[in-house]
Amino acid sequence: MKVAHLSSAHNRYDTRIFLKMCKSLSANYYKVYLVIADGKGDEINSGVTILDTGANKGGRINRMSKTVSKIFKKAKELDVDIYHLHDPELIPVGLKLKKLGKKIIFDAHEDLPNQILSKPYLNKFSKKILSKIIKIYQFYSLPKFDAIVAATPDINDKLSKINPKTININNYALLNELRNSYRWIEKKNEAIYLGFISKIRGITQLISSLNYTKNIRLNLVGIFNDKNLKQNLKQSTTWKRVNEYGFLDRKKVNEVLANSKVGVVTFLPEPNHINAQPNKIFEYMSAGLPIVCSNFLLWKKIIENNNCGICVDPLNVKDIGKAIQFFIDNPIKAEQMGRNGRKAIEQTYNWSIEEKKLLELYKSILK
């Protein structure tokens, strides 16, 4: 059976889309296409045929018009059995394909109405109006699709009221991808932040928290969403203790994780963050690192129930710094918490469990 995953905004090796979903389907005898828009050309990787519609060079508006049109054209040409959409701007593409009699899955990575409320480039009035418009549009469009995939339980609860054919497939870790054999004594006195870097993800507070640590460096692995933010942070006195890696492939990500002693994910309390389940939480756990994270209720449940980290107020730079320092000063406790996190991944928070849900969903749609 032929299936196509479509994305206008994600990179071709996105963890959820390519490494987990596409590779899982390919390994289970589906002919898998991944249609993206990054300008890096076509290729076949791990049995997945990646088709590039060309890089977006005109900003957000251009991406939502010209890029989306190119993806629809390519999707129509493929004529596959199931189309799996990964970006909200592709919902109109799904509706057009549905009119052609196609099977459509929409994958809700984020709580879109709440995500809009966290957009820094919109004013407060625009956020509220746009968020309400998107809620109405979801009620109109999502019931027309054959299934909705929700990345978190909270999104699942909300969207299942719109479309009862909604299933929660979590962003749990690939079981052995980030496992390493480094002994704790071989690690460096380094903390790591992995992922997209932005103001609302707490980067300003994290850099400032280094004032409350000693003999510790911070590994930043990811891309800044704002060049001005990056330049401003570079002026801070603590920036000299930052190892800025930029974007790394998964092999190099694993190397940096293996050298680090603590993973940090201190997102600010924005509407879209409170009930999110960031990849990096499970990636840190998979790599056997203790975690310093925001004290949101859902996150505390994961971290404290598995005794694998410390939850802090993400706005309190002193608390963030003290929590990072605790793990450096207490290696036995840090290593044990890292083991606890790894054990939780092996027992509960791993992709093999979620993969079964994905495969069952595809079988049910094809029936």
XYZ file of C-alpha atoms in Angstrom:
367
model
C 0.000 0.000 0.000
C 1.213 3.495 -0.838
C 1.152 6.356 1.688
C 2.403 9.944 1.616
C 3.380 12.173 4.510
C 3.164 15.870 3.692
C 4.917 18.779 5.417
C 5.469 22.368 4.350
C 7.299 23.467 7.518
C 9.344 20.569 8.939
C 12.789 19.396 7.882
C 13.135 16.125 5.979
C 14.645 14.240 8.910
C 12.139 15.445 11.490
C 12.117 13.077 14.465
C 8.366 12.474 14.598
C 7.666 12.472 10.867
C 10.675 10.749 9.314
C 12.589 8.884 12.023
C 9.482 7.502 13.702
C 6.421 7.412 11.456
C 7.846 7.113 7.939
C 10.556 4.618 8.878
C 8.099 2.526 10.904
C 5.671 2.335 7.998
C 8.447 1.542 5.521
C 9.720 -1.260 7.775
C 6.200 -2.703 7.770
C 5.924 -3.034 3.985
C 4.285 0.270 3.072
C 5.552 2.228 0.091
C 6.220 5.553 1.815
C 6.618 8.991 0.254
C 7.600 12.087 2.234
C 6.805 15.379 0.482
C 8.674 18.350 1.964
C 9.854 21.823 0.920
C 13.483 22.452 1.816
C 15.305 22.839 -1.509
C 17.692 19.923 -0.834
C 16.424 17.709 -3.636
C 14.894 14.255 -3.857
C 16.381 11.152 -2.271
C 15.592 7.683 -0.975
C 16.515 7.136 2.675
C 15.727 4.034 4.755
C 13.221 2.944 2.137
C 11.401 6.302 2.243
C 11.152 8.276 -0.995
C 11.674 11.942 -0.108
C 10.297 14.403 -2.674
C 11.279 18.066 -2.480
C 8.966 20.746 -3.857
C 11.616 23.464 -3.438
C 12.644 25.756 -0.618
C 10.348 28.512 0.549
C 12.075 31.867 -0.020
C 9.262 34.296 0.632
C 8.500 34.072 4.338
C 5.469 32.759 6.185
C 2.836 34.089 3.751
C 4.597 32.630 0.721
C 4.914 29.272 2.485
C 1.193 29.189 3.212
C 0.312 29.936 -0.406
C 2.879 28.953 -3.038
C 4.578 26.173 -1.064
C 1.245 24.644 -0.049
C 0.095 24.737 -3.692
C 3.240 22.894 -4.805
C 2.729 20.244 -2.138
C -0.887 19.733 -3.229
C 0.207 19.321 -6.843
C 2.853 16.754 -5.903
C 0.450 14.916 -3.573
C -2.168 14.684 -6.319
C 0.415 13.267 -8.748
C 1.401 10.524 -6.295
C -2.150 9.155 -6.063
C -1.522 7.105 -2.890
C -3.879 5.218 -0.573
C -3.437 7.429 2.519
C -2.241 11.019 2.913
C -0.868 12.028 6.331
C -0.686 15.820 6.897
C 1.701 17.358 9.446
C 1.049 21.113 9.317
C -2.142 23.135 9.962
C -1.625 25.107 6.740
C -2.062 21.806 4.865
C -5.634 21.298 6.100
C -7.013 22.895 2.867
C -4.853 20.417 0.917
C -6.463 17.608 2.889
C -9.943 18.922 2.110
C -9.145 19.068 -1.623
C -7.738 15.543 -1.601
C -10.767 14.360 0.347
C -13.030 15.655 -2.426
C -11.031 13.455 -4.789
C -11.997 10.441 -2.677
C -8.714 10.080 -0.788
C -8.100 8.847 2.764
C -6.749 11.678 4.932
C -5.050 11.770 8.354
C -4.284 15.087 10.048
C -1.479 14.991 12.634
C -1.913 17.638 15.331
C 1.607 18.188 16.669
C 0.442 21.220 18.646
C -2.700 22.636 20.212
C -3.085 25.177 17.411
C -5.509 27.656 19.073
C -3.219 27.781 22.121
C -0.126 27.913 19.940
C -1.464 31.096 18.318
C -1.829 32.654 21.776
C 1.934 32.195 22.233
C 3.063 33.785 18.951
C 5.415 36.698 19.792
C 4.867 38.483 16.450
C 1.112 38.962 17.079
C -0.438 41.529 19.404
C -2.844 40.452 22.157
C -5.998 41.350 20.195
C -4.837 39.561 17.033
C -3.956 36.448 19.024
C -7.432 36.179 20.544
C -9.264 36.771 17.261
C -7.054 34.398 15.248
C -7.261 31.719 17.932
C -11.082 31.826 17.821
C -11.117 31.716 14.018
C -8.870 28.637 14.069
C -11.136 26.909 16.599
C -14.114 27.479 14.285
C -12.127 26.268 11.282
C -11.149 23.093 13.145
C -14.812 22.358 13.887
C -15.556 22.772 10.178
C -12.621 20.876 8.661
C -11.368 18.138 10.998
C -14.599 16.056 11.062
C -14.174 15.540 7.301
C -10.930 13.581 7.735
C -10.635 9.819 8.178
C -8.570 10.185 11.346
C -6.870 12.726 13.573
C -3.569 11.905 15.267
C -2.846 13.890 18.437
C 0.694 14.236 19.766
C -0.370 14.610 23.415
C -3.229 13.377 25.623
C -4.475 16.959 26.057
C -4.725 17.554 22.298
C -6.390 14.155 21.974
C -9.057 15.070 24.548
C -9.873 18.302 22.727
C -9.909 16.998 19.157
C -11.797 13.785 19.928
C -14.799 16.035 20.650
C -14.530 17.344 17.087
C -13.704 14.048 15.384
C -14.293 10.802 17.342
C -11.741 9.060 15.112
C -8.913 10.731 17.036
C -5.995 8.763 18.453
C -3.133 9.813 20.728
C 0.296 8.871 19.354
C 2.919 10.336 21.672
C 6.389 11.623 20.826
C 8.084 8.949 22.886
C 11.750 8.120 22.322
C 13.197 5.599 19.900
C 14.320 2.899 22.282
C 17.993 2.530 21.352
C 18.755 5.637 19.284
C 20.257 7.784 22.063
C 21.502 5.050 24.355
C 25.240 5.368 25.098
C 27.883 3.500 27.051
C 29.631 6.495 28.617
C 30.487 6.065 32.295
C 29.407 8.972 34.509
C 33.008 9.715 35.453
C 33.804 10.239 31.758
C 31.191 12.960 31.340
C 32.006 16.676 31.452
C 30.521 19.264 33.806
C 28.059 20.318 31.113
C 24.306 20.797 30.846
C 22.506 20.502 27.522
C 19.541 22.226 25.906
C 18.423 20.386 22.769
C 15.942 21.717 20.227
C 14.479 24.893 18.746
C 15.782 27.964 20.626
C 13.444 30.878 21.337
C 12.462 33.393 23.984
C 9.252 31.580 24.991
C 11.235 28.369 25.386
C 13.136 30.033 28.214
C 16.533 30.611 26.631
C 17.012 34.042 28.245
C 16.387 32.651 31.728
C 18.556 29.608 31.040
C 21.555 31.706 29.978
C 21.074 33.950 33.034
C 20.858 30.923 35.334
C 24.550 30.224 34.652
C 25.246 33.107 37.067
C 24.146 30.719 39.818
C 26.411 27.864 38.744
C 30.147 27.329 38.893
C 32.505 25.398 36.637
C 29.609 24.431 34.354
C 29.220 24.898 30.618
C 25.958 24.840 28.664
C 25.686 22.940 25.380
C 23.171 24.596 23.049
C 22.124 22.231 20.273
C 19.575 23.797 17.927
C 18.733 26.841 15.859
C 17.667 30.279 17.121
C 14.363 31.548 15.748
C 15.464 35.168 16.172
C 18.896 36.534 15.182
C 18.419 39.611 17.364
C 17.731 37.425 20.398
C 20.928 35.522 19.747
C 22.976 38.716 19.379
C 21.552 40.108 22.623
C 22.369 36.914 24.511
C 25.903 36.987 23.171
C 26.406 40.258 25.035
C 25.651 38.632 28.391
C 28.511 37.818 30.754
C 27.558 34.136 30.889
C 27.659 33.539 27.129
C 31.379 32.728 27.379
C 30.303 29.529 29.141
C 28.086 28.421 26.254
C 29.061 25.837 23.639
C 26.901 26.767 20.660
C 26.611 23.821 18.254
C 23.741 24.911 16.030
C 21.871 22.149 14.194
C 23.454 18.686 14.483
C 22.603 15.342 12.918
C 21.369 12.626 15.278
C 24.766 10.928 15.595
C 26.411 14.141 16.780
C 23.435 14.938 19.029
C 24.067 11.608 20.738
C 27.736 12.501 21.245
C 26.866 15.786 22.972
C 24.236 14.069 25.127
C 26.785 11.416 26.103
C 29.211 14.101 27.299
C 26.571 16.042 29.280
C 25.452 15.476 32.873
C 22.024 17.129 32.889
C 19.305 17.953 30.334
C 17.372 21.214 30.617
C 13.889 22.034 29.292
C 12.540 25.124 31.055
C 9.846 26.386 28.694
C 7.970 29.476 29.864
C 4.329 29.050 31.039
C 2.741 29.869 27.681
C -0.692 28.364 26.792
C 0.843 25.973 24.276
C 3.466 24.681 26.724
C 1.470 23.749 29.827
C 0.134 20.449 28.452
C 2.816 19.784 25.841
C 5.161 16.788 25.875
C 8.442 18.028 24.368
C 10.576 15.458 22.551
C 13.584 16.555 24.521
C 12.189 15.322 27.857
C 12.090 11.767 26.530
C 15.373 12.171 24.655
C 17.160 13.212 27.851
C 15.599 10.254 29.670
C 16.598 7.926 26.834
C 20.206 9.159 27.064
C 20.216 8.513 30.819
C 20.395 12.166 31.877
C 18.672 13.663 34.917
C 16.400 16.555 33.936
C 15.761 20.116 35.055
C 12.355 21.122 33.715
C 9.435 23.514 34.164
C 7.068 22.741 37.036
C 3.977 22.244 34.851
C 1.562 19.667 36.241
C 1.930 17.178 33.371
C 5.720 17.473 33.350
C 5.913 17.041 37.132
C 3.864 13.868 36.831
C 6.372 12.392 34.362
C 9.517 13.590 36.155
C 8.571 13.133 39.793
C 6.680 9.855 39.370
C 9.798 8.384 37.784
C 12.245 10.208 40.106
C 14.372 11.337 37.180
C 14.796 15.080 37.684
C 13.915 18.356 39.387
C 10.998 20.632 38.453
C 11.518 24.388 38.866
C 9.769 27.684 38.225
C 10.974 28.464 34.662
C 10.909 32.194 35.428
C 13.213 31.853 38.449
C 16.774 31.910 37.119
C 18.273 31.212 40.536
C 16.228 28.026 40.952
C 17.208 26.844 37.472
C 20.889 27.434 38.222
C 20.711 25.728 41.624
C 19.006 22.668 40.136
C 21.683 22.327 37.439
C 24.421 22.754 40.048
C 22.819 20.099 42.269
C 23.352 17.420 39.643
C 26.961 18.455 39.077
C 27.702 18.443 42.816
C 25.886 15.153 43.470
C 27.110 12.669 40.849
C 25.746 9.557 42.590
C 22.249 11.064 42.816
C 22.489 12.410 39.265
C 23.532 9.067 37.818
C 20.748 7.236 39.674
C 18.107 9.681 38.420
C 19.488 9.251 34.916
C 19.086 5.480 35.268
C 15.541 5.955 36.542
C 14.679 7.967 33.438
C 16.208 5.362 31.147
C 14.228 2.621 32.906
C 10.999 4.599 32.384
C 11.797 4.850 28.666
C 12.340 1.095 28.429
C 9.106 0.307 30.254
C 6.699 3.037 29.116
C 7.854 6.044 27.110
C 9.245 4.393 23.976
C 8.230 4.561 20.320
C 7.647 0.807 19.899
C 4.437 1.178 21.916
C 3.263 4.156 19.849
C 4.290 2.469 16.586
C 1.722 -0.260 17.192
C -0.997 2.406 17.458
C 0.140 3.943 14.166
C 0.098 0.623 12.320
C -3.320 -0.306 13.693
C -4.681 3.088 12.631
C -3.483 2.602 9.047
C -4.938 -0.903 8.904
C -8.315 0.331 10.141
C -8.430 3.135 7.545
C -7.487 0.825 4.700
C -10.230 -1.622 5.658
